[in-house]
Every structure is written in structure tokens, then in C-alpha cells.
Amino acid sequence: MEKSPGNGRLILLGAPLGNPGDASTRLRDALGQADVVAAEDTRRLSRLARDLDVTITGRIVSYFEGNEERRTPDLVDAILDGALVALVTDAGMPSVSDPGYRLVRAALDAGAPVTVAPGPSAVTTALALSGLPTDRFCFEGFLPRTGGPRRARLRALAAEERTLVFFEAPHRVAGMLADLAATFGPERPAALCRELTKTYEEVLRRPLGELATWAATGEPRGEITLVVAGAPAVAAPAPAVADLRAAVAELEAEGTSRRDAIAAVATGYGLRRRDVYNAVHPPTAN
């Protein structure tokens, strides 16, 4: 973390989602040592610094969606001049549905070093709490704000087999859940996570239809992350006997023995060798 001219770099800081106890030592060190701290909300940054008992001695600048484009060149110039620039958002990791990507890309294009002090993420926290499959997942962030584009996006995702993770604002979550239940089906399992790591943390693990009914009774409060089970896998249709015979014949024409060709075709189609063998050598009637 030592600063020296010509040794400028950008460091992305993972901030607590709500509980200051989740802050890392590297986050504390970077906030205290940075020449410039770019914050999504400077008031929240000041509150975080107080909670962590950290004194920020560097210059604090605001960096949010409305001024990203204008402020990015100045921050890159500061890095190239040797400054340690720290980027922190209101909660979680920069660049994940928050400001950061533009600055990272610009710094890399300018040849400036970029590093990270990893920390909490609402995406992985909600996923872990959801009780839904975590081996493969897809982060979709915020859906379109209005109904038509939102439903169109959901139709494109309806057959996605990976677990899906969304962010949504409290005042739009009822409409989002209604569209999800209508598009994915009301029985699709889901978990609505709100106020993660905060005093009133809540995780509702219910089918989409039930969550839509719950949200319609009153506007949920707090930051919301929604985890939705992927679509059930659709079994592929059984291959035609003629296709199996043709596949075996093609391999034989390339010099593969019939035995090996049958084994290869069985593996490729996910079938038993006996099934492919019977297709090539149909049993004779007595």
C-alpha cells in the first residue's frame, strides 16, 4: 500500500453490504492510505469511515452513474501521475451493477495497474442463502424498468437452466415478480433476499406465485436480491434408429471398427451400447 510517484494504481474496494463487521483489513488500509477515494455516495463513505474508525486523508470525490463519463479521465490522470485511487460503492463490489466498469476499462487502456481488495457481494451472499443450486448460476442484474421490455427479457430467459440472480428496487419488485410468475410459471422456486447482513435481514423462500402475492400486498423495503431456480432440464428426444445406424456407418467408413463405432455413438448420444448395437443389429423374430 506504500505510495510513491510513478507507482499509481486503481484499487477496487469491496464494501460491507450493511454490517460494518464484514469490512476487511485491506479495505480499512486502502481507505486510510489512498490519495483519492472515489465514492458512489460521499455521505455513505463518511458514515462507513466512522463505523470503521478510519481517517480518510486523501481527496474524496463523488463517482456515480451521472458523472462517471466526465470524472473518469481525471481519475485515470491521477493514477498515471502516481496516485493511489480507491473506488468504493455504497455496498458490495464496484462494477457489479454499480459504477466501476468504465473506470477499470479506462485505466487498463491507459496502461495503469488495477487491483482489488475483494469483499462482500450481494450476488454470492443471496445465492448461498437461497437454498437453490449454486454450481452454475447467471447474474442478470436489474431488469428493464418498464413492463414490455421486462417481459421480453424474461421470455428470453425462461428456458435458462442455470440459477438466476436479479437485483430490483423495492418499488418495482411487485411488478417484476408478477411478470416472473407469469413467464416462468408460478411454481418456479425462488428466494427473495432483503436487507442482507442488516438488522432486518429477511429471506423468503417461496414459489414465484406466492412471492408475487406477498409483494402485491405492500411495497417491500430495503435492498432486494432475488434468486430464481433455473428451468427444469428438458430431456432430448430419443434418436431415430436410422440416425444411429448412419452414425455407426460413418465411423466405420473412416476406418473405425464396428465395436468401437458402436461404443463411440453410444457415448455421444448418452445411450447404452446395447441400444446402439440393437439398432445396427436388430433382433430377428423367432
PDB file of C-alpha atoms in Angstrom:
ATOM      1  CA  MET A   1       0.000   0.000   0.000  1.00  0.00           C
ATOM      2  CA  GLU A   2       3.010   2.371   0.055  1.00  0.00           C
ATOM      3  CA  LYS A   3       2.574   5.367  -2.244  1.00  0.00           C
ATOM      4  CA  SER A   4       5.312   6.718  -4.435  1.00  0.00           C
ATOM      5  CA  PRO A   5       5.451   8.811  -7.610  1.00  0.00           C
ATOM      6  CA  GLY A   6       5.079   6.659 -10.714  1.00  0.00           C
ATOM      7  CA  ASN A   7       3.545   3.864  -8.699  1.00  0.00           C
ATOM      8  CA  GLY A   8      -0.069   4.903  -9.178  1.00  0.00           C
ATOM      9  CA  ARG A   9      -2.805   2.345  -9.380  1.00  0.00           C
ATOM     10  CA  LEU A  10      -6.514   1.805  -9.038  1.00  0.00           C
ATOM     11  CA  ILE A  11      -7.814  -0.380  -6.232  1.00  0.00           C
ATOM     12  CA  LEU A  12     -11.416  -1.587  -6.146  1.00  0.00           C
ATOM     13  CA  LEU A  13     -12.796  -1.940  -2.634  1.00  0.00           C
ATOM     14  CA  GLY A  14     -15.495  -4.425  -1.639  1.00  0.00           C
ATOM     15  CA  ALA A  15     -17.636  -2.600   0.932  1.00  0.00           C
ATOM     16  CA  PRO A  16     -19.913  -4.197   3.553  1.00  0.00           C
ATOM     17  CA  LEU A  17     -23.498  -4.793   2.446  1.00  0.00           C
ATOM     18  CA  GLY A  18     -24.724  -3.421   5.752  1.00  0.00           C
ATOM     19  CA  ASN A  19     -22.795  -4.822   8.687  1.00  0.00           C
ATOM     20  CA  PRO A  20     -19.506  -2.908   9.182  1.00  0.00           C
ATOM     21  CA  GLY A  21     -18.066  -6.009  10.816  1.00  0.00           C
ATOM     22  CA  ASP A  22     -17.713  -7.519   7.351  1.00  0.00           C
ATOM     23  CA  ALA A  23     -15.107  -4.938   6.321  1.00  0.00           C
ATOM     24  CA  SER A  24     -11.695  -6.364   5.528  1.00  0.00           C
ATOM     25  CA  THR A  25      -8.378  -5.124   6.853  1.00  0.00           C
ATOM     26  CA  ARG A  26      -7.345  -4.282   3.300  1.00  0.00           C
ATOM     27  CA  LEU A  27     -10.437  -2.099   2.890  1.00  0.00           C
ATOM     28  CA  ARG A  28      -9.539  -0.179   6.048  1.00  0.00           C
ATOM     29  CA  ASP A  29      -5.926   0.213   4.976  1.00  0.00           C
ATOM     30  CA  ALA A  30      -6.803   1.390   1.475  1.00  0.00           C
ATOM     31  CA  LEU A  31      -9.303   3.974   2.707  1.00  0.00           C
ATOM     32  CA  GLY A  32      -6.726   5.393   5.074  1.00  0.00           C
ATOM     33  CA  GLN A  33      -3.832   5.410   2.607  1.00  0.00           C
ATOM     34  CA  ALA A  34      -5.424   6.360  -0.717  1.00  0.00           C
ATOM     35  CA  ASP A  35      -4.545   9.680  -2.336  1.00  0.00           C
ATOM     36  CA  VAL A  36      -8.016   9.802  -3.883  1.00  0.00           C
ATOM     37  CA  VAL A  37     -11.162   7.964  -2.798  1.00  0.00           C
ATOM     38  CA  ALA A  38     -13.872   7.874  -5.477  1.00  0.00           C
ATOM     39  CA  ALA A  39     -17.187   7.075  -3.802  1.00  0.00           C
ATOM     40  CA  GLU A  40     -20.637   6.394  -5.199  1.00  0.00           C
ATOM     41  CA  ASP A  41     -22.101   8.377  -2.285  1.00  0.00           C
ATOM     42  CA  THR A  42     -19.700  10.530  -0.270  1.00  0.00           C
ATOM     43  CA  ARG A  43     -22.094  10.687   2.697  1.00  0.00           C
ATOM     44  CA  ARG A  44     -22.244   6.914   2.919  1.00  0.00           C
ATOM     45  CA  LEU A  45     -18.470   6.812   2.640  1.00  0.00           C
ATOM     46  CA  SER A  46     -18.158   9.195   5.602  1.00  0.00           C
ATOM     47  CA  ARG A  47     -20.522   7.015   7.638  1.00  0.00           C
ATOM     48  CA  LEU A  48     -18.543   3.876   6.725  1.00  0.00           C
ATOM     49  CA  ALA A  49     -15.274   5.552   7.722  1.00  0.00           C
ATOM     50  CA  ARG A  50     -16.760   6.485  11.097  1.00  0.00           C
ATOM     51  CA  ASP A  51     -18.055   2.946  11.628  1.00  0.00           C
ATOM     52  CA  LEU A  52     -14.603   1.564  10.834  1.00  0.00           C
ATOM     53  CA  ASP A  53     -12.773   4.234  12.842  1.00  0.00           C
ATOM     54  CA  VAL A  54     -10.747   5.107   9.730  1.00  0.00           C
ATOM     55  CA  THR A  55      -9.485   8.598   8.937  1.00  0.00           C
ATOM     56  CA  ILE A  56      -9.519   9.330   5.212  1.00  0.00           C
ATOM     57  CA  THR A  57      -6.675  11.732   4.486  1.00  0.00           C
ATOM     58  CA  GLY A  58      -6.904  11.638   0.686  1.00  0.00           C
ATOM     59  CA  ARG A  59      -9.153  13.684  -1.556  1.00  0.00           C
ATOM     60  CA  ILE A  60     -12.746  12.412  -1.689  1.00  0.00           C
ATOM     61  CA  VAL A  61     -14.649  12.717  -4.979  1.00  0.00           C
ATOM     62  CA  SER A  62     -18.094  11.530  -5.948  1.00  0.00           C
ATOM     63  CA  TYR A  63     -18.253   8.897  -8.673  1.00  0.00           C
ATOM     64  CA  PHE A  64     -21.705   7.697  -9.662  1.00  0.00           C
ATOM     65  CA  GLU A  65     -23.742   6.903 -12.759  1.00  0.00           C
ATOM     66  CA  GLY A  66     -24.441  10.550 -13.530  1.00  0.00           C
ATOM     67  CA  ASN A  67     -20.811  11.711 -13.581  1.00  0.00           C
ATOM     68  CA  GLU A  68     -18.837   8.574 -14.475  1.00  0.00           C
ATOM     69  CA  GLU A  69     -18.084   9.629 -18.029  1.00  0.00           C
ATOM     70  CA  ARG A  70     -16.966  13.120 -17.033  1.00  0.00           C
ATOM     71  CA  ARG A  71     -14.895  12.128 -13.994  1.00  0.00           C
ATOM     72  CA  THR A  72     -13.152   9.015 -15.356  1.00  0.00           C
ATOM     73  CA  PRO A  73     -10.394  10.840 -17.326  1.00  0.00           C
ATOM     74  CA  ASP A  74      -9.403  12.882 -14.255  1.00  0.00           C
ATOM     75  CA  LEU A  75      -9.109   9.768 -12.119  1.00  0.00           C
ATOM     76  CA  VAL A  76      -7.022   7.980 -14.752  1.00  0.00           C
ATOM     77  CA  ASP A  77      -4.733  11.022 -14.986  1.00  0.00           C
ATOM     78  CA  ALA A  78      -4.309  10.928 -11.204  1.00  0.00           C
ATOM     79  CA  ILE A  79      -3.302   7.266 -11.364  1.00  0.00           C
ATOM     80  CA  LEU A  80      -0.809   7.960 -14.156  1.00  0.00           C
ATOM     81  CA  ASP A  81       0.639  10.790 -12.047  1.00  0.00           C
ATOM     82  CA  GLY A  82       1.380   8.296  -9.272  1.00  0.00           C
ATOM     83  CA  ALA A  83      -1.730   8.462  -7.100  1.00  0.00           C
ATOM     84  CA  LEU A  84      -3.349   5.533  -5.352  1.00  0.00           C
ATOM     85  CA  VAL A  85      -7.018   5.843  -6.331  1.00  0.00           C
ATOM     86  CA  ALA A  86      -9.527   3.791  -4.353  1.00  0.00           C
ATOM     87  CA  LEU A  87     -13.019   3.154  -5.725  1.00  0.00           C
ATOM     88  CA  VAL A  88     -15.822   2.244  -3.327  1.00  0.00           C
ATOM     89  CA  THR A  89     -19.568   1.906  -3.952  1.00  0.00           C
ATOM     90  CA  ASP A  90     -22.437   2.063  -1.482  1.00  0.00           C
ATOM     91  CA  ALA A  91     -22.259  -1.699  -0.844  1.00  0.00           C
ATOM     92  CA  GLY A  92     -20.596  -4.739  -2.339  1.00  0.00           C
ATOM     93  CA  MET A  93     -18.158  -4.847  -5.217  1.00  0.00           C
ATOM     94  CA  PRO A  94     -17.648  -1.981  -7.657  1.00  0.00           C
ATOM     95  CA  SER A  95     -18.631  -2.742 -11.274  1.00  0.00           C
ATOM     96  CA  VAL A  96     -21.340  -5.257 -10.264  1.00  0.00           C
ATOM     97  CA  SER A  97     -24.439  -3.228 -11.251  1.00  0.00           C
ATOM     98  CA  ASP A  98     -22.599  -0.266  -9.720  1.00  0.00           C
ATOM     99  CA  PRO A  99     -20.100   2.313 -11.008  1.00  0.00           C
ATOM    100  CA  GLY A 100     -16.663   0.948 -11.778  1.00  0.00           C
ATOM    101  CA  TYR A 101     -16.517  -0.789 -15.137  1.00  0.00           C
ATOM    102  CA  ARG A 102     -15.886   2.439 -17.066  1.00  0.00           C
ATOM    103  CA  LEU A 103     -13.003   3.410 -14.784  1.00  0.00           C
ATOM    104  CA  VAL A 104     -11.458  -0.071 -14.823  1.00  0.00           C
ATOM    105  CA  ARG A 105     -11.587  -0.183 -18.629  1.00  0.00           C
ATOM    106  CA  ALA A 106     -10.124   3.309 -18.981  1.00  0.00           C
ATOM    107  CA  ALA A 107      -7.320   2.578 -16.509  1.00  0.00           C
ATOM    108  CA  LEU A 108      -6.391  -0.647 -18.295  1.00  0.00           C
ATOM    109  CA  ASP A 109      -6.471   1.063 -21.685  1.00  0.00           C
ATOM    110  CA  ALA A 110      -4.091   3.692 -20.304  1.00  0.00           C
ATOM    111  CA  GLY A 111      -1.707   1.020 -19.041  1.00  0.00           C
ATOM    112  CA  ALA A 112      -2.415   1.750 -15.371  1.00  0.00           C
ATOM    113  CA  PRO A 113      -2.339  -1.077 -12.815  1.00  0.00           C
ATOM    114  CA  VAL A 114      -5.670  -2.223 -11.383  1.00  0.00           C
ATOM    115  CA  THR A 115      -6.056  -4.367  -8.286  1.00  0.00           C
ATOM    116  CA  VAL A 116      -8.824  -5.273  -5.863  1.00  0.00           C
ATOM    117  CA  ALA A 117      -9.477  -5.711  -2.162  1.00  0.00           C
ATOM    118  CA  PRO A 118     -12.286  -8.245  -2.506  1.00  0.00           C
ATOM    119  CA  GLY A 119     -15.209  -8.123  -0.165  1.00  0.00           C
ATOM    120  CA  PRO A 120     -18.914  -8.827   0.240  1.00  0.00           C
ATOM    121  CA  SER A 121     -21.194  -9.257  -2.752  1.00  0.00           C
ATOM    122  CA  ALA A 122     -24.989  -9.365  -2.637  1.00  0.00           C
ATOM    123  CA  VAL A 123     -24.918 -11.775  -5.584  1.00  0.00           C
ATOM    124  CA  THR A 124     -23.000 -14.579  -3.919  1.00  0.00           C
ATOM    125  CA  THR A 125     -24.439 -13.874  -0.461  1.00  0.00           C
ATOM    126  CA  ALA A 126     -28.039 -14.243  -1.684  1.00  0.00           C
ATOM    127  CA  LEU A 127     -27.117 -17.256  -3.784  1.00  0.00           C
ATOM    128  CA  ALA A 128     -25.591 -19.022  -0.786  1.00  0.00           C
ATOM    129  CA  LEU A 129     -28.645 -18.262   1.377  1.00  0.00           C
ATOM    130  CA  SER A 130     -31.236 -19.168  -1.238  1.00  0.00           C
ATOM    131  CA  GLY A 131     -31.136 -22.938  -0.864  1.00  0.00           C
ATOM    132  CA  LEU A 132     -31.158 -23.194  -4.672  1.00  0.00           C
ATOM    133  CA  PRO A 133     -28.457 -24.864  -6.814  1.00  0.00           C
ATOM    134  CA  THR A 134     -25.211 -22.885  -6.746  1.00  0.00           C
ATOM    135  CA  ASP A 135     -22.961 -24.939  -9.023  1.00  0.00           C
ATOM    136  CA  ARG A 136     -23.979 -22.919 -12.100  1.00  0.00           C
ATOM    137  CA  PHE A 137     -25.660 -19.526 -11.985  1.00  0.00           C
ATOM    138  CA  CYS A 138     -26.289 -16.458 -14.126  1.00  0.00           C
ATOM    139  CA  PHE A 139     -26.299 -12.876 -12.815  1.00  0.00           C
ATOM    140  CA  GLU A 140     -28.814 -10.682 -14.638  1.00  0.00           C
ATOM    141  CA  GLY A 141     -28.626  -7.540 -12.516  1.00  0.00           C
ATOM    142  CA  PHE A 142     -31.535  -5.130 -12.947  1.00  0.00           C
ATOM    143  CA  LEU A 143     -34.221  -5.997 -15.474  1.00  0.00           C
ATOM    144  CA  PRO A 144     -35.697  -3.258 -17.710  1.00  0.00           C
ATOM    145  CA  ARG A 145     -37.828  -0.858 -15.687  1.00  0.00           C
ATOM    146  CA  THR A 146     -40.992  -0.982 -17.802  1.00  0.00           C
ATOM    147  CA  GLY A 147     -43.330  -3.912 -18.339  1.00  0.00           C
ATOM    148  CA  GLY A 148     -42.954  -4.588 -22.068  1.00  0.00           C
ATOM    149  CA  PRO A 149     -39.145  -4.702 -22.260  1.00  0.00           C
ATOM    150  CA  ARG A 150     -39.014  -6.526 -18.923  1.00  0.00           C
ATOM    151  CA  ARG A 151     -41.369  -9.270 -20.094  1.00  0.00           C
ATOM    152  CA  ALA A 152     -39.441  -9.597 -23.351  1.00  0.00           C
ATOM    153  CA  ARG A 153     -36.213 -10.113 -21.414  1.00  0.00           C
ATOM    154  CA  LEU A 154     -37.857 -12.680 -19.158  1.00  0.00           C
ATOM    155  CA  ARG A 155     -39.185 -14.619 -22.147  1.00  0.00           C
ATOM    156  CA  ALA A 156     -35.609 -14.851 -23.405  1.00  0.00           C
ATOM    157  CA  LEU A 157     -34.548 -16.245 -20.010  1.00  0.00           C
ATOM    158  CA  ALA A 158     -37.461 -18.632 -19.432  1.00  0.00           C
ATOM    159  CA  ALA A 159     -35.566 -21.708 -20.654  1.00  0.00           C
ATOM    160  CA  GLU A 160     -32.274 -20.847 -18.869  1.00  0.00           C
ATOM    161  CA  GLU A 161     -31.313 -23.881 -16.786  1.00  0.00           C
ATOM    162  CA  ARG A 162     -28.829 -22.071 -14.530  1.00  0.00           C
ATOM    163  CA  THR A 163     -29.952 -20.439 -11.290  1.00  0.00           C
ATOM    164  CA  LEU A 164     -30.710 -16.764 -11.954  1.00  0.00           C
ATOM    165  CA  VAL A 165     -29.834 -13.803  -9.710  1.00  0.00           C
ATOM    166  CA  PHE A 166     -31.525 -10.404 -10.084  1.00  0.00           C
ATOM    167  CA  PHE A 167     -31.389  -7.029  -8.366  1.00  0.00           C
ATOM    168  CA  GLU A 168     -34.533  -4.915  -8.043  1.00  0.00           C
ATOM    169  CA  ALA A 169     -35.685  -1.693  -6.425  1.00  0.00           C
ATOM    170  CA  PRO A 170     -38.395  -2.056  -3.753  1.00  0.00           C
ATOM    171  CA  HIS A 171     -40.980  -0.014  -5.668  1.00  0.00           C
ATOM    172  CA  ARG A 172     -40.630  -2.220  -8.773  1.00  0.00           C
ATOM    173  CA  VAL A 173     -40.362  -5.653  -7.180  1.00  0.00           C
ATOM    174  CA  ALA A 174     -44.129  -6.377  -7.207  1.00  0.00           C
ATOM    175  CA  GLY A 175     -44.339  -5.841 -10.966  1.00  0.00           C
ATOM    176  CA  MET A 176     -41.158  -7.813 -11.519  1.00  0.00           C
ATOM    177  CA  LEU A 177     -42.443 -10.786  -9.509  1.00  0.00           C
ATOM    178  CA  ALA A 178     -45.806 -10.727 -11.285  1.00  0.00           C
ATOM    179  CA  ASP A 179     -44.049 -10.842 -14.653  1.00  0.00           C
ATOM    180  CA  LEU A 180     -41.692 -13.593 -13.449  1.00  0.00           C
ATOM    181  CA  ALA A 181     -44.590 -15.753 -12.221  1.00  0.00           C
ATOM    182  CA  ALA A 182     -46.471 -15.255 -15.495  1.00  0.00           C
ATOM    183  CA  THR A 183     -43.427 -16.012 -17.663  1.00  0.00           C
ATOM    184  CA  PHE A 184     -41.562 -18.697 -15.674  1.00  0.00           C
ATOM    185  CA  GLY A 185     -44.635 -20.228 -14.050  1.00  0.00           C
ATOM    186  CA  PRO A 186     -45.975 -19.626 -10.523  1.00  0.00           C
ATOM    187  CA  GLU A 187     -44.433 -22.841  -9.160  1.00  0.00           C
ATOM    188  CA  ARG A 188     -40.815 -21.976 -10.041  1.00  0.00           C
ATOM    189  CA  PRO A 189     -38.821 -21.940  -6.755  1.00  0.00           C
ATOM    190  CA  ALA A 190     -37.244 -18.641  -5.736  1.00  0.00           C
ATOM    191  CA  ALA A 191     -35.747 -16.778  -2.787  1.00  0.00           C
ATOM    192  CA  LEU A 192     -36.279 -13.087  -2.159  1.00  0.00           C
ATOM    193  CA  CYS A 193     -33.450 -11.673  -0.032  1.00  0.00           C
ATOM    194  CA  ARG A 194     -33.759  -8.223   1.503  1.00  0.00           C
ATOM    195  CA  GLU A 195     -31.560  -6.156   3.794  1.00  0.00           C
ATOM    196  CA  LEU A 196     -28.733  -8.707   3.654  1.00  0.00           C
ATOM    197  CA  THR A 197     -26.442  -8.601   6.733  1.00  0.00           C
ATOM    198  CA  LYS A 198     -28.523  -5.786   8.233  1.00  0.00           C
ATOM    199  CA  THR A 199     -30.696  -5.786  11.347  1.00  0.00           C
ATOM    200  CA  TYR A 200     -33.872  -6.707   9.486  1.00  0.00           C
ATOM    201  CA  GLU A 201     -32.368  -9.283   7.105  1.00  0.00           C
ATOM    202  CA  GLU A 202     -35.070 -11.483   5.616  1.00  0.00           C
ATOM    203  CA  VAL A 203     -35.037 -14.370   3.144  1.00  0.00           C
ATOM    204  CA  LEU A 204     -38.369 -15.577   1.744  1.00  0.00           C
ATOM    205  CA  ARG A 205     -38.017 -18.970   0.059  1.00  0.00           C
ATOM    206  CA  ARG A 206     -41.258 -19.490  -1.846  1.00  0.00           C
ATOM    207  CA  PRO A 207     -42.548 -20.230  -5.369  1.00  0.00           C
ATOM    208  CA  LEU A 208     -42.742 -17.196  -7.626  1.00  0.00           C
ATOM    209  CA  GLY A 209     -46.543 -17.105  -7.482  1.00  0.00           C
ATOM    210  CA  GLU A 210     -46.535 -16.854  -3.689  1.00  0.00           C
ATOM    211  CA  LEU A 211     -43.825 -14.184  -3.734  1.00  0.00           C
ATOM    212  CA  ALA A 212     -45.825 -12.171  -6.261  1.00  0.00           C
ATOM    213  CA  THR A 213     -48.885 -12.325  -3.995  1.00  0.00           C
ATOM    214  CA  TRP A 214     -46.792 -11.321  -0.991  1.00  0.00           C
ATOM    215  CA  ALA A 215     -45.252  -8.331  -2.795  1.00  0.00           C
ATOM    216  CA  ALA A 216     -48.641  -7.176  -4.075  1.00  0.00           C
ATOM    217  CA  THR A 217     -49.942  -6.667  -0.524  1.00  0.00           C
ATOM    218  CA  GLY A 218     -47.475  -3.880   0.220  1.00  0.00           C
ATOM    219  CA  GLU A 219     -44.195  -2.456  -1.038  1.00  0.00           C
ATOM    220  CA  PRO A 220     -41.228  -4.404   0.360  1.00  0.00           C
ATOM    221  CA  ARG A 221     -38.483  -2.271   1.889  1.00  0.00           C
ATOM    222  CA  GLY A 222     -34.735  -2.376   1.629  1.00  0.00           C
ATOM    223  CA  GLU A 223     -32.225  -3.591  -0.910  1.00  0.00           C
ATOM    224  CA  ILE A 224     -33.562  -6.673  -2.720  1.00  0.00           C
ATOM    225  CA  THR A 225     -31.751  -9.546  -4.403  1.00  0.00           C
ATOM    226  CA  LEU A 226     -33.905 -12.234  -5.996  1.00  0.00           C
ATOM    227  CA  VAL A 227     -32.643 -15.743  -6.710  1.00  0.00           C
ATOM    228  CA  VAL A 228     -34.727 -17.901  -9.065  1.00  0.00           C
ATOM    229  CA  ALA A 229     -34.289 -21.589  -9.854  1.00  0.00           C
ATOM    230  CA  GLY A 230     -33.335 -22.409 -13.416  1.00  0.00           C
ATOM    231  CA  ALA A 231     -35.742 -24.053 -15.826  1.00  0.00           C
ATOM    232  CA  PRO A 232     -36.072 -27.832 -15.489  1.00  0.00           C
ATOM    233  CA  ALA A 233     -33.878 -29.645 -17.961  1.00  0.00           C
ATOM    234  CA  VAL A 234     -35.801 -30.909 -20.980  1.00  0.00           C
ATOM    235  CA  ALA A 235     -34.916 -34.436 -21.989  1.00  0.00           C
ATOM    236  CA  ALA A 236     -33.665 -34.660 -25.550  1.00  0.00           C
ATOM    237  CA  PRO A 237     -35.813 -36.775 -27.866  1.00  0.00           C
ATOM    238  CA  ALA A 238     -34.583 -40.306 -28.427  1.00  0.00           C
ATOM    239  CA  PRO A 239     -32.550 -40.563 -31.626  1.00  0.00           C
ATOM    240  CA  ALA A 240     -34.095 -42.412 -34.522  1.00  0.00           C
ATOM    241  CA  VAL A 241     -32.782 -45.889 -35.286  1.00  0.00           C
ATOM    242  CA  ALA A 242     -31.813 -44.706 -38.761  1.00  0.00           C
ATOM    243  CA  ASP A 243     -29.688 -41.920 -37.252  1.00  0.00           C
ATOM    244  CA  LEU A 244     -27.843 -44.375 -35.021  1.00  0.00           C
ATOM    245  CA  ARG A 245     -27.141 -46.699 -37.933  1.00  0.00           C
ATOM    246  CA  ALA A 246     -25.918 -43.774 -40.047  1.00  0.00           C
ATOM    247  CA  ALA A 247     -23.603 -42.557 -37.290  1.00  0.00           C
ATOM    248  CA  VAL A 248     -22.066 -46.016 -36.873  1.00  0.00           C
ATOM    249  CA  ALA A 249     -21.694 -46.431 -40.633  1.00  0.00           C
ATOM    250  CA  GLU A 250     -19.946 -43.060 -40.930  1.00  0.00           C
ATOM    251  CA  LEU A 251     -17.368 -44.031 -38.320  1.00  0.00           C
ATOM    252  CA  GLU A 252     -16.835 -47.422 -39.965  1.00  0.00           C
ATOM    253  CA  ALA A 253     -16.243 -45.678 -43.297  1.00  0.00           C
ATOM    254  CA  GLU A 254     -13.471 -43.695 -41.597  1.00  0.00           C
ATOM    255  CA  GLY A 255     -11.762 -46.926 -40.513  1.00  0.00           C
ATOM    256  CA  THR A 256     -13.227 -47.399 -37.032  1.00  0.00           C
ATOM    257  CA  SER A 257     -14.119 -50.946 -36.070  1.00  0.00           C
ATOM    258  CA  ARG A 258     -17.819 -51.616 -35.639  1.00  0.00           C
ATOM    259  CA  ARG A 259     -17.358 -52.366 -31.963  1.00  0.00           C
ATOM    260  CA  ASP A 260     -15.575 -49.054 -31.330  1.00  0.00           C
ATOM    261  CA  ALA A 261     -18.022 -47.185 -33.550  1.00  0.00           C
ATOM    262  CA  ILE A 262     -20.967 -48.522 -31.536  1.00  0.00           C
ATOM    263  CA  ALA A 263     -19.239 -47.520 -28.302  1.00  0.00           C
ATOM    264  CA  ALA A 264     -18.493 -44.010 -29.613  1.00  0.00           C
ATOM    265  CA  VAL A 265     -22.056 -43.444 -30.834  1.00  0.00           C
ATOM    266  CA  ALA A 266     -23.472 -44.701 -27.537  1.00  0.00           C
ATOM    267  CA  THR A 267     -21.299 -42.224 -25.629  1.00  0.00           C
ATOM    268  CA  GLY A 268     -22.199 -39.368 -27.964  1.00  0.00           C
ATOM    269  CA  TYR A 269     -25.942 -39.935 -27.583  1.00  0.00           C
ATOM    270  CA  GLY A 270     -25.829 -40.876 -23.899  1.00  0.00           C
ATOM    271  CA  LEU A 271     -27.185 -44.368 -24.628  1.00  0.00           C
ATOM    272  CA  ARG A 272     -26.273 -47.873 -23.568  1.00  0.00           C
ATOM    273  CA  ARG A 273     -24.056 -49.751 -26.003  1.00  0.00           C
ATOM    274  CA  ARG A 274     -26.729 -52.439 -26.191  1.00  0.00           C
ATOM    275  CA  ASP A 275     -29.245 -49.902 -27.518  1.00  0.00           C
ATOM    276  CA  VAL A 276     -26.931 -48.868 -30.360  1.00  0.00           C
ATOM    277  CA  TYR A 277     -25.977 -52.491 -31.041  1.00  0.00           C
ATOM    278  CA  ASN A 278     -29.645 -53.430 -31.386  1.00  0.00           C
ATOM    279  CA  ALA A 279     -30.158 -50.534 -33.786  1.00  0.00           C
ATOM    280  CA  VAL A 280     -27.357 -51.793 -36.006  1.00  0.00           C
ATOM    281  CA  HIS A 281     -28.211 -55.480 -35.491  1.00  0.00           C
ATOM    282  CA  PRO A 282     -31.985 -55.561 -34.948  1.00  0.00           C
ATOM    283  CA  PRO A 283     -33.102 -58.736 -33.157  1.00  0.00           C
ATOM    284  CA  THR A 284     -34.619 -61.285 -35.507  1.00  0.00           C
ATOM    285  CA  ALA A 285     -38.074 -62.635 -34.862  1.00  0.00           C
ATOM    286  CA  ASN A 286     -38.322 -66.341 -33.988  1.00  0.00           C
TER     287      ASN A 286
END
